[in-house]
Coordinates of C-alpha atoms in Angstrom, one line a residue:
X1 CA -12.1 3.3 13.8
X2 CA -12.5 5.5 10.8
X3 CA -9.8 5.2 8.2
X4 CA -10.0 7.6 5.2
X5 CA -10.6 6.2 1.8
X6 CA -8.5 8.9 0.2
X7 CA -5.5 10.9 1.4
X8 CA -4.0 13.6 -0.7
X9 CA -0.7 15.5 -0.5
X10 CA 0.8 18.0 -2.9
X11 CA 2.4 15.1 -4.9
X12 CA 0.7 11.9 -3.9
X13 CA -2.8 10.4 -3.7
X14 CA -3.1 7.4 -1.3
X15 CA -6.5 5.8 -1.7
X16 CA -8.4 2.6 -1.7
X17 CA -8.3 0.6 -4.9
X18 CA -11.2 0.5 -7.4
X19 CA -11.9 -1.9 -10.2
X20 CA -10.5 0.6 -12.7
X21 CA -7.1 0.1 -11.1
X22 CA -6.8 -3.5 -12.1
X23 CA -4.8 -3.0 -15.4
X24 CA -2.2 -0.5 -14.0
X25 CA -1.8 -2.5 -10.8
X26 CA -1.4 -5.8 -12.6
X27 CA 1.2 -4.3 -15.0
X28 CA 3.2 -2.7 -12.2
X29 CA 3.2 -6.0 -10.2
X30 CA 4.4 -7.9 -13.3
X31 CA 7.2 -5.4 -14.0
X32 CA 8.4 -5.6 -10.4
X33 CA 7.6 -9.2 -9.6
X34 CA 11.2 -10.6 -9.4
X35 CA 12.2 -8.0 -6.8
X36 CA 8.8 -8.0 -5.0
X37 CA 9.1 -11.8 -4.5
X38 CA 12.4 -11.4 -2.7
X39 CA 10.8 -9.2 0.0
X40 CA 7.0 -9.4 0.0
X41 CA 5.4 -12.8 1.0
X42 CA 2.3 -12.1 -1.1
X43 CA 4.5 -11.8 -4.3
X44 CA 5.4 -15.5 -4.0
X45 CA 1.9 -16.3 -5.0
X46 CA 0.7 -13.2 -6.9
X47 CA -2.6 -12.8 -8.6
X48 CA -2.4 -15.0 -11.8
X49 CA -4.5 -12.8 -13.9
X50 CA -6.5 -9.6 -13.9
X51 CA -9.7 -11.4 -12.7
X52 CA -7.8 -12.7 -9.6
X53 CA -6.4 -9.3 -9.0
X54 CA -9.9 -7.7 -9.2
X55 CA -11.0 -10.2 -6.5
X56 CA -8.0 -9.2 -4.3
X57 CA -8.7 -5.5 -4.8
X58 CA -12.4 -6.0 -3.9
X59 CA -11.4 -7.9 -0.8
X60 CA -9.2 -5.0 0.2
X61 CA -12.1 -2.7 -0.1
X62 CA -14.4 -4.9 1.8
X63 CA -11.8 -5.2 4.7
X64 CA -11.5 -1.4 4.7
X65 CA -15.3 -1.0 4.8
X66 CA -15.5 -3.4 7.7
X67 CA -12.7 -1.7 9.6
X68 CA -10.5 -4.8 9.5
X69 CA -7.5 -3.8 7.4
X70 CA -6.6 -0.7 5.4
X71 CA -4.8 -1.4 2.1
X72 CA -4.2 1.5 -0.3
X73 CA -2.7 2.3 -3.6
X74 CA -0.1 5.0 -4.0
X75 CA -0.7 7.2 -7.1
X76 CA 0.8 10.4 -8.5
X77 CA -1.6 13.3 -8.7
X78 CA -2.2 12.5 -12.4
X79 CA -3.4 9.0 -11.5
X80 CA -0.2 7.1 -12.4
X81 CA 0.0 4.0 -10.2
X82 CA 3.2 3.9 -8.1
X83 CA 2.8 1.1 -5.7
X84 CA 1.0 -0.1 -2.6
X85 CA 0.8 0.6 1.1
X86 CA -1.4 0.1 4.1
X87 CA -2.2 0.3 7.7
X88 CA -2.4 -3.3 9.0
X89 CA -3.7 -4.1 12.5
X90 CA -1.6 -7.2 12.8
X91 CA 0.7 -5.9 15.5
X92 CA -1.7 -5.7 18.4
X93 CA -4.6 -3.6 19.7
X94 CA -4.6 0.1 18.9
X95 CA -1.6 -0.5 16.7
X96 CA -0.8 -0.7 13.0
X97 CA 2.0 -1.9 10.9
X98 CA 2.7 0.1 7.8
X99 CA 3.7 -1.9 4.8
X100 CA 4.6 -0.6 1.4
X101 CA 6.2 -1.2 -2.0
X102 CA 7.1 1.2 -4.8
X103 CA 7.7 0.3 -8.4
X104 CA 11.3 0.5 -9.5
X105 CA 10.7 3.3 -12.0
X106 CA 9.6 5.5 -9.1
X107 CA 12.5 4.9 -6.7
X108 CA 14.8 7.7 -5.6
X109 CA 11.9 10.2 -5.1
X110 CA 11.3 9.5 -1.4
X111 CA 7.8 8.3 -2.2
X112 CA 7.8 5.6 0.5
X113 CA 9.1 8.0 3.1
X114 CA 6.3 10.5 2.2
X115 CA 3.6 7.9 2.1
X116 CA 4.6 6.3 5.4
X117 CA 4.7 9.8 7.1
X118 CA 1.2 10.5 5.9
X119 CA -0.1 7.1 7.0
X120 CA 1.6 7.5 10.4
X121 CA -0.2 10.9 10.9
X122 CA -3.4 9.3 9.8
X123 CA -3.1 6.4 12.2
X124 CA -2.6 8.6 15.1
X125 CA -5.0 11.4 14.3
X126 CA -7.9 9.6 12.5
X127 CA -7.7 6.1 13.8
X128 CA -6.5 6.8 17.4
X129 CA -3.6 4.4 17.2
X130 CA -1.3 4.2 20.2
X131 CA 1.6 2.6 18.2
X132 CA 2.6 2.5 14.6
X133 CA 5.4 0.1 13.4
X134 CA 7.4 0.1 10.3
X135 CA 9.6 -2.8 9.6
X136 CA 12.6 -2.3 7.4
X137 CA 14.1 -5.2 5.4
X138 CA 17.9 -4.9 6.0
X139 CA 18.7 -6.9 2.8
X140 CA 16.7 -4.4 0.7
X141 CA 18.8 -1.3 0.2
X142 CA 15.8 0.6 -1.1
X143 CA 14.0 -0.1 2.1
X144 CA 16.6 1.6 4.3

């Protein structure tokens, strides 16, 4: 299974995290933590500091390198961090679940819709998925 490390569209860059992403990612999580904690299980116990986040980002990269899980950051073309997404093989063989979150300052621009469309194509064309799932949180109006 070969997942790309970087996927570019006209407006977005979806790529694996690097150590240089720690500050912007930590800041965006902090800005959005109350809302993230309502819908994202990981946000109930977020990285407590930048060192803990660095370890998390390095774990994401290691999982990607080993073909185990594919966690990406969503960035604007200028490098501004928008949120996170991923292709997670937790829904069965030859299947992926797409997860995502977008910072509140970036909502209303259909970023999640565009990112999930790109990841869906990637799962089917590059990773030979037979099924891709996207779960919508009905209590989160931004997720619908």
